[in-house]
PDB file of N, CA and C in Angstrom:
ATOM      1  N   UNK A   1      -8.680 -20.799   3.300  1.00  0.00           N
ATOM      2  CA  UNK A   1      -9.099 -19.871   3.511  1.00  0.00           C
ATOM      3  C   UNK A   1      -8.283 -18.712   3.978  1.00  0.00           C
ATOM      4  N   UNK A   2      -8.816 -17.558   3.874  1.00  0.00           N
ATOM      5  CA  UNK A   2      -7.990 -16.443   4.924  1.00  0.00           C
ATOM      6  C   UNK A   2      -9.148 -15.554   5.313  1.00  0.00           C
ATOM      7  N   UNK A   3      -9.163 -15.526   6.733  1.00  0.00           N
ATOM      8  CA  UNK A   3      -9.876 -14.679   7.279  1.00  0.00           C
ATOM      9  C   UNK A   3      -9.705 -12.761   7.491  1.00  0.00           C
ATOM     10  N   UNK A   4      -9.907 -12.159   7.375  1.00  0.00           N
ATOM     11  CA  UNK A   4     -10.045 -10.593   7.794  1.00  0.00           C
ATOM     12  C   UNK A   4      -9.587 -10.448   9.216  1.00  0.00           C
ATOM     13  N   UNK A   5      -8.555  -9.609   8.991  1.00  0.00           N
ATOM     14  CA  UNK A   5      -8.418  -8.959  10.409  1.00  0.00           C
ATOM     15  C   UNK A   5      -8.084  -7.572  10.267  1.00  0.00           C
ATOM     16  N   UNK A   6      -9.025  -6.695  11.029  1.00  0.00           N
ATOM     17  CA  UNK A   6      -8.623  -5.379  11.362  1.00  0.00           C
ATOM     18  C   UNK A   6      -7.020  -5.292  12.248  1.00  0.00           C
ATOM     19  N   UNK A   7      -6.307  -4.648  11.591  1.00  0.00           N
ATOM     20  CA  UNK A   7      -5.035  -4.748  11.838  1.00  0.00           C
ATOM     21  C   UNK A   7      -4.813  -2.552  11.960  1.00  0.00           C
ATOM     22  N   UNK A   8      -4.444  -1.931  13.056  1.00  0.00           N
ATOM     23  CA  UNK A   8      -3.959  -0.460  12.404  1.00  0.00           C
ATOM     24  C   UNK A   8      -2.599  -0.440  13.637  1.00  0.00           C
ATOM     25  N   UNK A   9      -1.645   0.305  12.228  1.00  0.00           N
ATOM     26  CA  UNK A   9      -0.659   0.716  12.931  1.00  0.00           C
ATOM     27  C   UNK A   9      -0.031   1.897  13.433  1.00  0.00           C
ATOM     28  N   UNK A  10      -0.136   2.080  14.622  1.00  0.00           N
ATOM     29  CA  UNK A  10       0.116   3.243  15.223  1.00  0.00           C
ATOM     30  C   UNK A  10       1.616   4.016  14.279  1.00  0.00           C
ATOM     31  N   UNK A  11       1.822   3.750  14.215  1.00  0.00           N
ATOM     32  CA  UNK A  11       2.910   4.531  13.013  1.00  0.00           C
ATOM     33  C   UNK A  11       2.376   5.396  12.312  1.00  0.00           C
ATOM     34  N   UNK A  12       1.866   4.535  11.698  1.00  0.00           N
ATOM     35  CA  UNK A  12       0.684   5.353  10.265  1.00  0.00           C
ATOM     36  C   UNK A  12       0.152   5.862  10.535  1.00  0.00           C
ATOM     37  N   UNK A  13      -0.763   5.833  11.304  1.00  0.00           N
ATOM     38  CA  UNK A  13      -2.046   7.316  12.387  1.00  0.00           C
ATOM     39  C   UNK A  13      -1.115   8.220  12.520  1.00  0.00           C
ATOM     40  N   UNK A  14       0.314   8.022  13.136  1.00  0.00           N
ATOM     41  CA  UNK A  14       1.451   9.113  13.289  1.00  0.00           C
ATOM     42  C   UNK A  14       1.009   9.811  11.895  1.00  0.00           C
ATOM     43  N   UNK A  15       1.964   9.100  10.988  1.00  0.00           N
ATOM     44  CA  UNK A  15       2.505   9.851   9.892  1.00  0.00           C
ATOM     45  C   UNK A  15       1.505  10.295   8.995  1.00  0.00           C
ATOM     46  N   UNK A  16       0.361   9.671   8.838  1.00  0.00           N
ATOM     47  CA  UNK A  16      -1.300  10.547   8.643  1.00  0.00           C
ATOM     48  C   UNK A  16      -1.047  11.365   8.878  1.00  0.00           C
ATOM     49  N   UNK A  17      -1.352  11.662   9.988  1.00  0.00           N
ATOM     50  CA  UNK A  17      -1.915  12.717  10.987  1.00  0.00           C
ATOM     51  C   UNK A  17      -0.649  14.079  10.597  1.00  0.00           C
ATOM     52  N   UNK A  18       0.843  13.720  10.523  1.00  0.00           N
ATOM     53  CA  UNK A  18       2.095  14.809  10.515  1.00  0.00           C
ATOM     54  C   UNK A  18       1.843  15.138   8.781  1.00  0.00           C
ATOM     55  N   UNK A  19       1.447  14.130   8.091  1.00  0.00           N
ATOM     56  CA  UNK A  19       0.683  14.810   6.694  1.00  0.00           C
ATOM     57  C   UNK A  19      -0.721  15.446   5.960  1.00  0.00           C
ATOM     58  N   UNK A  20      -1.220  15.733   7.168  1.00  0.00           N
ATOM     59  CA  UNK A  20      -2.666  16.279   7.384  1.00  0.00           C
ATOM     60  C   UNK A  20      -2.299  17.696   7.875  1.00  0.00           C
ATOM     61  N   UNK A  21      -1.081  17.685   8.770  1.00  0.00           N
ATOM     62  CA  UNK A  21      -1.126  19.062   9.187  1.00  0.00           C
ATOM     63  C   UNK A  21       0.068  20.072   8.904  1.00  0.00           C
ATOM     64  N   UNK A  22       0.709  19.196   7.442  1.00  0.00           N
ATOM     65  CA  UNK A  22       1.538  20.407   6.550  1.00  0.00           C
ATOM     66  C   UNK A  22       0.531  21.388   6.300  1.00  0.00           C
ATOM     67  N   UNK A  23       1.696  22.616   6.077  1.00  0.00           N
ATOM     68  CA  UNK A  23       1.314  23.744   5.816  1.00  0.00           C
ATOM     69  C   UNK A  23       0.243  23.211   3.729  1.00  0.00           C
ATOM     70  N   UNK A  24      -0.730  24.064   3.815  1.00  0.00           N
ATOM     71  CA  UNK A  24      -0.940  23.247   2.391  1.00  0.00           C
ATOM     72  C   UNK A  24      -0.529  23.962   1.032  1.00  0.00           C
ATOM     73  N   UNK A  25       0.776  24.701   1.080  1.00  0.00           N
ATOM     74  CA  UNK A  25       1.639  25.147   0.064  1.00  0.00           C
ATOM     75  C   UNK A  25       2.313  23.727   0.544  1.00  0.00           C
ATOM     76  N   UNK A  26       3.235  23.679   1.571  1.00  0.00           N
ATOM     77  CA  UNK A  26       3.650  21.806   1.058  1.00  0.00           C
ATOM     78  C   UNK A  26       3.165  20.586   0.956  1.00  0.00           C
ATOM     79  N   UNK A  27       1.996  21.155   1.225  1.00  0.00           N
ATOM     80  CA  UNK A  27       1.084  19.353   0.318  1.00  0.00           C
ATOM     81  C   UNK A  27       1.189  19.612  -0.928  1.00  0.00           C
ATOM     82  N   UNK A  28       0.873  20.706  -1.414  1.00  0.00           N
ATOM     83  CA  UNK A  28       0.639  21.126  -2.992  1.00  0.00           C
ATOM     84  C   UNK A  28       1.616  20.765  -3.446  1.00  0.00           C
ATOM     85  N   UNK A  29       2.791  20.965  -2.810  1.00  0.00           N
ATOM     86  CA  UNK A  29       4.287  20.734  -4.012  1.00  0.00           C
ATOM     87  C   UNK A  29       4.300  19.091  -3.666  1.00  0.00           C
ATOM     88  N   UNK A  30       4.116  18.647  -2.641  1.00  0.00           N
ATOM     89  CA  UNK A  30       4.059  17.205  -2.367  1.00  0.00           C
ATOM     90  C   UNK A  30       3.188  16.257  -4.098  1.00  0.00           C
ATOM     91  N   UNK A  31       1.785  16.529  -3.538  1.00  0.00           N
ATOM     92  CA  UNK A  31       0.802  16.734  -4.717  1.00  0.00           C
ATOM     93  C   UNK A  31       1.571  17.019  -6.429  1.00  0.00           C
ATOM     94  N   UNK A  32       2.332  17.973  -6.526  1.00  0.00           N
ATOM     95  CA  UNK A  32       2.460  18.063  -7.953  1.00  0.00           C
ATOM     96  C   UNK A  32       3.652  17.279  -7.759  1.00  0.00           C
ATOM     97  N   UNK A  33       3.891  16.186  -7.329  1.00  0.00           N
ATOM     98  CA  UNK A  33       5.174  15.285  -7.515  1.00  0.00           C
ATOM     99  C   UNK A  33       4.873  14.435  -8.056  1.00  0.00           C
ATOM    100  N   UNK A  34       3.842  13.718  -7.481  1.00  0.00           N
ATOM    101  CA  UNK A  34       2.872  12.621  -7.738  1.00  0.00           C
ATOM    102  C   UNK A  34       2.094  12.604  -9.019  1.00  0.00           C
ATOM    103  N   UNK A  35       0.636  11.680  -9.124  1.00  0.00           N
ATOM    104  CA  UNK A  35      -0.450  11.593  -9.393  1.00  0.00           C
ATOM    105  C   UNK A  35      -1.287  10.698  -8.518  1.00  0.00           C
ATOM    106  N   UNK A  36      -2.513  11.632  -8.543  1.00  0.00           N
ATOM    107  CA  UNK A  36      -3.618  10.752  -8.110  1.00  0.00           C
ATOM    108  C   UNK A  36      -4.330   9.449  -8.659  1.00  0.00           C
ATOM    109  N   UNK A  37      -4.211   8.850  -8.045  1.00  0.00           N
ATOM    110  CA  UNK A  37      -4.965   7.103  -8.581  1.00  0.00           C
ATOM    111  C   UNK A  37      -5.669   6.475  -7.736  1.00  0.00           C
ATOM    112  N   UNK A  38      -7.237   6.239  -8.615  1.00  0.00           N
ATOM    113  CA  UNK A  38      -7.745   5.166  -7.535  1.00  0.00           C
ATOM    114  C   UNK A  38      -7.725   3.826  -8.155  1.00  0.00           C
ATOM    115  N   UNK A  39      -7.449   3.414  -7.133  1.00  0.00           N
ATOM    116  CA  UNK A  39      -8.068   1.805  -7.702  1.00  0.00           C
ATOM    117  C   UNK A  39      -9.240   1.241  -6.965  1.00  0.00           C
ATOM    118  N   UNK A  40      -9.617   0.112  -7.686  1.00  0.00           N
ATOM    119  CA  UNK A  40     -10.672  -0.377  -7.464  1.00  0.00           C
ATOM    120  C   UNK A  40     -10.992  -1.605  -6.745  1.00  0.00           C
ATOM    121  N   UNK A  41     -11.822  -1.943  -5.865  1.00  0.00           N
ATOM    122  CA  UNK A  41     -11.460  -3.032  -5.043  1.00  0.00           C
ATOM    123  C   UNK A  41     -11.295  -4.212  -5.929  1.00  0.00           C
ATOM    124  N   UNK A  42      -9.917  -4.983  -5.574  1.00  0.00           N
ATOM    125  CA  UNK A  42      -9.123  -6.231  -5.833  1.00  0.00           C
ATOM    126  C   UNK A  42      -8.544  -6.271  -6.818  1.00  0.00           C
ATOM    127  N   UNK A  43      -8.073  -4.917  -7.489  1.00  0.00           N
ATOM    128  CA  UNK A  43      -7.136  -4.532  -8.564  1.00  0.00           C
ATOM    129  C   UNK A  43      -6.089  -4.535  -8.318  1.00  0.00           C
ATOM    130  N   UNK A  44      -5.005  -4.750  -8.528  1.00  0.00           N
ATOM    131  CA  UNK A  44      -3.571  -4.941  -8.326  1.00  0.00           C
ATOM    132  C   UNK A  44      -3.103  -3.706  -8.301  1.00  0.00           C
ATOM    133  N   UNK A  45      -2.214  -3.562  -7.144  1.00  0.00           N
ATOM    134  CA  UNK A  45      -1.317  -2.226  -7.168  1.00  0.00           C
ATOM    135  C   UNK A  45      -0.659  -2.471  -7.791  1.00  0.00           C
ATOM    136  N   UNK A  46       0.375  -3.363  -6.908  1.00  0.00           N
ATOM    137  CA  UNK A  46       1.714  -3.983  -7.233  1.00  0.00           C
ATOM    138  C   UNK A  46       1.552  -5.496  -7.667  1.00  0.00           C
ATOM    139  N   UNK A  47       1.962  -5.993  -8.474  1.00  0.00           N
ATOM    140  CA  UNK A  47       2.312  -7.019  -8.551  1.00  0.00           C
ATOM    141  C   UNK A  47       3.857  -8.053  -8.824  1.00  0.00           C
ATOM    142  N   UNK A  48       3.874  -9.165  -7.790  1.00  0.00           N
ATOM    143  CA  UNK A  48       4.638 -10.117  -7.524  1.00  0.00           C
ATOM    144  C   UNK A  48       5.647 -10.507  -8.548  1.00  0.00           C
ATOM    145  N   UNK A  49       6.820 -10.360  -7.373  1.00  0.00           N
ATOM    146  CA  UNK A  49       7.841 -10.605  -8.991  1.00  0.00           C
ATOM    147  C   UNK A  49       8.262  -9.423  -9.874  1.00  0.00           C
ATOM    148  N   UNK A  50       7.448  -8.255  -9.596  1.00  0.00           N
ATOM    149  CA  UNK A  50       7.903  -7.296 -10.416  1.00  0.00           C
ATOM    150  C   UNK A  50       8.279  -6.255  -9.494  1.00  0.00           C
ATOM    151  N   UNK A  51       9.351  -5.342  -9.839  1.00  0.00           N
ATOM    152  CA  UNK A  51       9.678  -4.483  -9.244  1.00  0.00           C
ATOM    153  C   UNK A  51       9.313  -3.095  -9.556  1.00  0.00           C
ATOM    154  N   UNK A  52       8.968  -1.943  -7.979  1.00  0.00           N
ATOM    155  CA  UNK A  52       8.037  -1.274  -8.075  1.00  0.00           C
ATOM    156  C   UNK A  52       8.831   0.286  -9.142  1.00  0.00           C
ATOM    157  N   UNK A  53       7.818   0.406 -10.005  1.00  0.00           N
ATOM    158  CA  UNK A  53       8.637   2.007 -10.485  1.00  0.00           C
ATOM    159  C   UNK A  53       8.620   2.857  -9.649  1.00  0.00           C
ATOM    160  N   UNK A  54       7.620   3.152  -8.923  1.00  0.00           N
ATOM    161  CA  UNK A  54       7.181   4.783  -8.209  1.00  0.00           C
ATOM    162  C   UNK A  54       6.371   3.984  -6.494  1.00  0.00           C
ATOM    163  N   UNK A  55       6.294   4.512  -5.360  1.00  0.00           N
ATOM    164  CA  UNK A  55       6.143   4.482  -4.243  1.00  0.00           C
ATOM    165  C   UNK A  55       4.477   5.040  -4.367  1.00  0.00           C
ATOM    166  N   UNK A  56       3.634   4.066  -4.110  1.00  0.00           N
ATOM    167  CA  UNK A  56       2.085   4.738  -3.555  1.00  0.00           C
ATOM    168  C   UNK A  56       2.337   4.941  -1.689  1.00  0.00           C
ATOM    169  N   UNK A  57       1.848   6.003  -1.917  1.00  0.00           N
ATOM    170  CA  UNK A  57       1.207   6.517  -0.518  1.00  0.00           C
ATOM    171  C   UNK A  57      -0.039   6.343   0.115  1.00  0.00           C
ATOM    172  N   UNK A  58      -0.369   5.420   0.293  1.00  0.00           N
ATOM    173  CA  UNK A  58      -1.896   5.493   0.980  1.00  0.00           C
ATOM    174  C   UNK A  58      -2.740   5.964   1.585  1.00  0.00           C
ATOM    175  N   UNK A  59      -3.805   6.246   0.484  1.00  0.00           N
ATOM    176  CA  UNK A  59      -4.222   7.855   1.585  1.00  0.00           C
ATOM    177  C   UNK A  59      -5.351   7.700   1.937  1.00  0.00           C
ATOM    178  N   UNK A  60      -6.480   6.502   1.240  1.00  0.00           N
ATOM    179  CA  UNK A  60      -7.579   5.791   1.835  1.00  0.00           C
ATOM    180  C   UNK A  60      -7.729   4.528   1.259  1.00  0.00           C
ATOM    181  N   UNK A  61      -8.228   3.991   2.063  1.00  0.00           N
ATOM    182  CA  UNK A  61      -8.201   2.105   1.871  1.00  0.00           C
ATOM    183  C   UNK A  61      -7.436   1.294   2.099  1.00  0.00           C
ATOM    184  N   UNK A  62      -7.748   0.394   2.002  1.00  0.00           N
ATOM    185  CA  UNK A  62      -6.660  -0.245   1.883  1.00  0.00           C
ATOM    186  C   UNK A  62      -5.651  -1.030   1.078  1.00  0.00           C
ATOM    187  N   UNK A  63      -4.998  -2.018   1.539  1.00  0.00           N
ATOM    188  CA  UNK A  63      -4.164  -2.614   0.257  1.00  0.00           C
ATOM    189  C   UNK A  63      -3.467  -4.194   1.222  1.00  0.00           C
ATOM    190  N   UNK A  64      -4.105  -4.964   0.892  1.00  0.00           N
ATOM    191  CA  UNK A  64      -3.587  -6.624   0.863  1.00  0.00           C
ATOM    192  C   UNK A  64      -2.406  -6.964   0.299  1.00  0.00           C
ATOM    193  N   UNK A  65      -1.650  -7.392   1.213  1.00  0.00           N
ATOM    194  CA  UNK A  65      -0.683  -8.225   0.742  1.00  0.00           C
ATOM    195  C   UNK A  65      -0.481  -9.870   0.873  1.00  0.00           C
ATOM    196  N   UNK A  66      -0.537 -10.474  -0.353  1.00  0.00           N
ATOM    197  CA  UNK A  66      -0.569 -11.766  -0.209  1.00  0.00           C
ATOM    198  C   UNK A  66       0.689 -12.469  -0.869  1.00  0.00           C
ATOM    199  N   UNK A  67       1.011 -14.067  -0.401  1.00  0.00           N
ATOM    200  CA  UNK A  67       1.764 -14.363  -1.185  1.00  0.00           C
ATOM    201  C   UNK A  67       1.274 -15.662  -1.288  1.00  0.00           C
ATOM    202  N   UNK A  68       2.347 -16.691  -1.970  1.00  0.00           N
ATOM    203  CA  UNK A  68       1.496 -17.853  -2.252  1.00  0.00           C
ATOM    204  C   UNK A  68       2.528 -18.708  -1.873  1.00  0.00           C
ATOM    205  N   UNK A  69       2.377 -19.769  -1.074  1.00  0.00           N
ATOM    206  CA  UNK A  69       3.270 -20.769  -0.208  1.00  0.00           C
ATOM    207  C   UNK A  69       3.632 -21.571  -1.459  1.00  0.00           C
ATOM    208  N   UNK A  70       4.970 -22.545  -1.642  1.00  0.00           N
ATOM    209  CA  UNK A  70       5.075 -23.877  -2.343  1.00  0.00           C
ATOM    210  C   UNK A  70       4.396 -24.511  -2.740  1.00  0.00           C
ATOM    211  N   UNK A  71       3.628 -24.707  -1.694  1.00  0.00           N
ATOM    212  CA  UNK A  71       2.612 -25.785  -1.505  1.00  0.00           C
ATOM    213  C   UNK A  71       1.216 -25.320  -2.365  1.00  0.00           C
ATOM    214  N   UNK A  72       0.906 -24.036  -2.816  1.00  0.00           N
ATOM    215  CA  UNK A  72       0.389 -22.951  -3.285  1.00  0.00           C
ATOM    216  C   UNK A  72      -1.034 -22.563  -2.862  1.00  0.00           C
ATOM    217  N   UNK A  73      -0.524 -21.888  -1.731  1.00  0.00           N
ATOM    218  CA  UNK A  73      -1.426 -22.251  -0.591  1.00  0.00           C
ATOM    219  C   UNK A  73      -1.377 -20.937  -0.269  1.00  0.00           C
ATOM    220  N   UNK A  74      -2.225 -19.840  -0.180  1.00  0.00           N
ATOM    221  CA  UNK A  74      -2.220 -18.410  -0.088  1.00  0.00           C
ATOM    222  C   UNK A  74      -2.002 -17.522   1.079  1.00  0.00           C
ATOM    223  N   UNK A  75      -1.242 -16.787   1.828  1.00  0.00           N
ATOM    224  CA  UNK A  75      -0.814 -16.758   2.723  1.00  0.00           C
ATOM    225  C   UNK A  75      -0.666 -14.753   2.761  1.00  0.00           C
ATOM    226  N   UNK A  76      -1.808 -14.509   4.198  1.00  0.00           N
ATOM    227  CA  UNK A  76      -1.774 -13.400   4.211  1.00  0.00           C
ATOM    228  C   UNK A  76      -0.508 -12.590   4.929  1.00  0.00           C
ATOM    229  N   UNK A  77       0.323 -11.808   4.172  1.00  0.00           N
ATOM    230  CA  UNK A  77       1.384 -11.401   5.111  1.00  0.00           C
ATOM    231  C   UNK A  77       1.582 -10.263   5.739  1.00  0.00           C
ATOM    232  N   UNK A  78       0.339  -9.210   5.545  1.00  0.00           N
ATOM    233  CA  UNK A  78       0.199  -7.969   5.547  1.00  0.00           C
ATOM    234  C   UNK A  78      -0.844  -7.134   5.422  1.00  0.00           C
ATOM    235  N   UNK A  79      -1.436  -5.804   5.657  1.00  0.00           N
ATOM    236  CA  UNK A  79      -2.068  -5.391   5.286  1.00  0.00           C
ATOM    237  C   UNK A  79      -1.339  -3.654   5.363  1.00  0.00           C
ATOM    238  N   UNK A  80      -1.227  -3.056   4.441  1.00  0.00           N
ATOM    239  CA  UNK A  80      -1.643  -0.929   4.384  1.00  0.00           C
ATOM    240  C   UNK A  80      -2.544  -0.392   4.867  1.00  0.00           C
ATOM    241  N   UNK A  81      -2.636   0.257   6.028  1.00  0.00           N
ATOM    242  CA  UNK A  81      -3.638   0.888   5.810  1.00  0.00           C
ATOM    243  C   UNK A  81      -2.327   2.504   5.519  1.00  0.00           C
ATOM    244  N   UNK A  82      -3.627   3.876   5.323  1.00  0.00           N
ATOM    245  CA  UNK A  82      -3.349   4.829   5.050  1.00  0.00           C
ATOM    246  C   UNK A  82      -2.736   5.217   6.209  1.00  0.00           C
ATOM    247  N   UNK A  83      -1.658   6.082   5.293  1.00  0.00           N
ATOM    248  CA  UNK A  83      -0.369   7.363   5.859  1.00  0.00           C
ATOM    249  C   UNK A  83       0.656   6.618   5.644  1.00  0.00           C
ATOM    250  N   UNK A  84       0.510   5.045   5.175  1.00  0.00           N
ATOM    251  CA  UNK A  84       1.633   4.013   4.778  1.00  0.00           C
ATOM    252  C   UNK A  84       1.990   3.554   3.512  1.00  0.00           C
ATOM    253  N   UNK A  85       3.056   3.849   2.865  1.00  0.00           N
ATOM    254  CA  UNK A  85       3.709   3.533   1.869  1.00  0.00           C
ATOM    255  C   UNK A  85       3.834   2.446   1.493  1.00  0.00           C
ATOM    256  N   UNK A  86       3.450   2.221  -0.019  1.00  0.00           N
ATOM    257  CA  UNK A  86       3.294   0.905  -0.842  1.00  0.00           C
ATOM    258  C   UNK A  86       4.702   0.459  -1.676  1.00  0.00           C
ATOM    259  N   UNK A  87       5.196  -0.516  -1.527  1.00  0.00           N
ATOM    260  CA  UNK A  87       6.587  -0.531  -2.715  1.00  0.00           C
ATOM    261  C   UNK A  87       8.064   0.199  -2.348  1.00  0.00           C
ATOM    262  N   UNK A  88       8.031   0.562  -1.069  1.00  0.00           N
ATOM    263  CA  UNK A  88       9.006   1.313  -0.908  1.00  0.00           C
ATOM    264  C   UNK A  88      10.462   0.147  -1.379  1.00  0.00           C
ATOM    265  N   UNK A  89      10.295  -0.672  -0.453  1.00  0.00           N
ATOM    266  CA  UNK A  89      11.417  -1.433  -0.590  1.00  0.00           C
ATOM    267  C   UNK A  89      11.957  -1.584  -1.513  1.00  0.00           C
ATOM    268  N   UNK A  90      10.886  -2.781  -2.797  1.00  0.00           N
ATOM    269  CA  UNK A  90      11.425  -2.662  -4.193  1.00  0.00           C
ATOM    270  C   UNK A  90      11.587  -1.576  -4.739  1.00  0.00           C
ATOM    271  N   UNK A  91      10.974  -0.402  -4.548  1.00  0.00           N
ATOM    272  CA  UNK A  91      11.794   0.920  -5.271  1.00  0.00           C
ATOM    273  C   UNK A  91      12.691   1.403  -5.151  1.00  0.00           C
ATOM    274  N   UNK A  92      13.364   1.187  -3.724  1.00  0.00           N
ATOM    275  CA  UNK A  92      14.977   1.970  -3.226  1.00  0.00           C
ATOM    276  C   UNK A  92      15.790   1.054  -3.439  1.00  0.00           C
ATOM    277  N   UNK A  93      15.084  -0.454  -3.058  1.00  0.00           N
ATOM    278  CA  UNK A  93      16.392  -1.458  -3.425  1.00  0.00           C
ATOM    279  C   UNK A  93      15.972  -2.335  -5.155  1.00  0.00           C
ATOM    280  N   UNK A  94      15.249  -1.544  -5.251  1.00  0.00           N
ATOM    281  CA  UNK A  94      15.290  -1.979  -7.126  1.00  0.00           C
ATOM    282  C   UNK A  94      15.754  -3.621  -7.617  1.00  0.00           C
ATOM    283  N   UNK A  95      14.146  -4.372  -6.102  1.00  0.00           N
ATOM    284  CA  UNK A  95      14.380  -5.813  -5.877  1.00  0.00           C
ATOM    285  C   UNK A  95      13.005  -5.951  -6.303  1.00  0.00           C
ATOM    286  N   UNK A  96      12.344  -7.150  -6.553  1.00  0.00           N
ATOM    287  CA  UNK A  96      11.103  -7.412  -7.356  1.00  0.00           C
ATOM    288  C   UNK A  96      10.396  -7.228  -5.523  1.00  0.00           C
ATOM    289  N   UNK A  97       8.919  -7.185  -6.180  1.00  0.00           N
ATOM    290  CA  UNK A  97       8.284  -7.116  -4.913  1.00  0.00           C
ATOM    291  C   UNK A  97       7.916  -9.325  -4.329  1.00  0.00           C
ATOM    292  N   UNK A  98       7.160  -8.969  -2.812  1.00  0.00           N
ATOM    293  CA  UNK A  98       6.978  -9.900  -1.969  1.00  0.00           C
ATOM    294  C   UNK A  98       5.764 -10.548  -2.465  1.00  0.00           C
ATOM    295  N   UNK A  99       5.507 -10.311  -2.862  1.00  0.00           N
ATOM    296  CA  UNK A  99       4.086 -11.205  -2.951  1.00  0.00           C
ATOM    297  C   UNK A  99       2.427  -9.687  -3.494  1.00  0.00           C
ATOM    298  N   UNK A 100       1.339 -10.248  -4.107  1.00  0.00           N
ATOM    299  CA  UNK A 100       0.800  -9.385  -4.676  1.00  0.00           C
ATOM    300  C   UNK A 100       0.042  -8.376  -3.555  1.00  0.00           C
ATOM    301  N   UNK A 101      -0.037  -7.322  -4.117  1.00  0.00           N
ATOM    302  CA  UNK A 101      -0.703  -6.445  -3.067  1.00  0.00           C
ATOM    303  C   UNK A 101      -2.544  -5.674  -4.112  1.00  0.00           C
ATOM    304  N   UNK A 102      -3.315  -5.556  -3.609  1.00  0.00           N
ATOM    305  CA  UNK A 102      -4.568  -5.464  -4.157  1.00  0.00           C
ATOM    306  C   UNK A 102      -5.158  -4.639  -2.880  1.00  0.00           C
ATOM    307  N   UNK A 103      -5.704  -4.216  -3.816  1.00  0.00           N
ATOM    308  CA  UNK A 103      -6.776  -2.745  -3.215  1.00  0.00           C
ATOM    309  C   UNK A 103      -8.054  -3.798  -2.719  1.00  0.00           C
ATOM    310  N   UNK A 104      -7.996  -2.796  -1.278  1.00  0.00           N
ATOM    311  CA  UNK A 104      -9.087  -3.711  -0.858  1.00  0.00           C
ATOM    312  C   UNK A 104      -9.945  -2.537  -0.038  1.00  0.00           C
ATOM    313  N   UNK A 105     -10.968  -2.161  -1.016  1.00  0.00           N
ATOM    314  CA  UNK A 105     -11.793  -0.750  -0.851  1.00  0.00           C
ATOM    315  C   UNK A 105     -11.635   0.229  -0.935  1.00  0.00           C
ATOM    316  N   UNK A 106     -12.928   0.304  -1.672  1.00  0.00           N
ATOM    317  CA  UNK A 106     -12.804   1.679  -2.774  1.00  0.00           C
ATOM    318  C   UNK A 106     -12.650   3.775  -2.463  1.00  0.00           C
TER     319      UNK A 106
END
């Protein structure tokens, strides 16, 4: 069984605050480059073994990244929090994603 821990990454807080301070025109330009998508609680954001075709900027909620040991046990690798990018290393490096990334919180 995995127990949930509340994790905060100070760097993510700084990044989220910096994004919030951007001029509206800059924020609009960034939004025009992407698309808004809401994931339901438990929905897969990225699947293990797939290469990310885009990068997710987490605005709200959390994403839980978990892997499986060779013995079949699930291991919590980390939590992504608002202001963090999900799938960036996979996207830039064109390498398969390390684990299952699931939305946690609507």
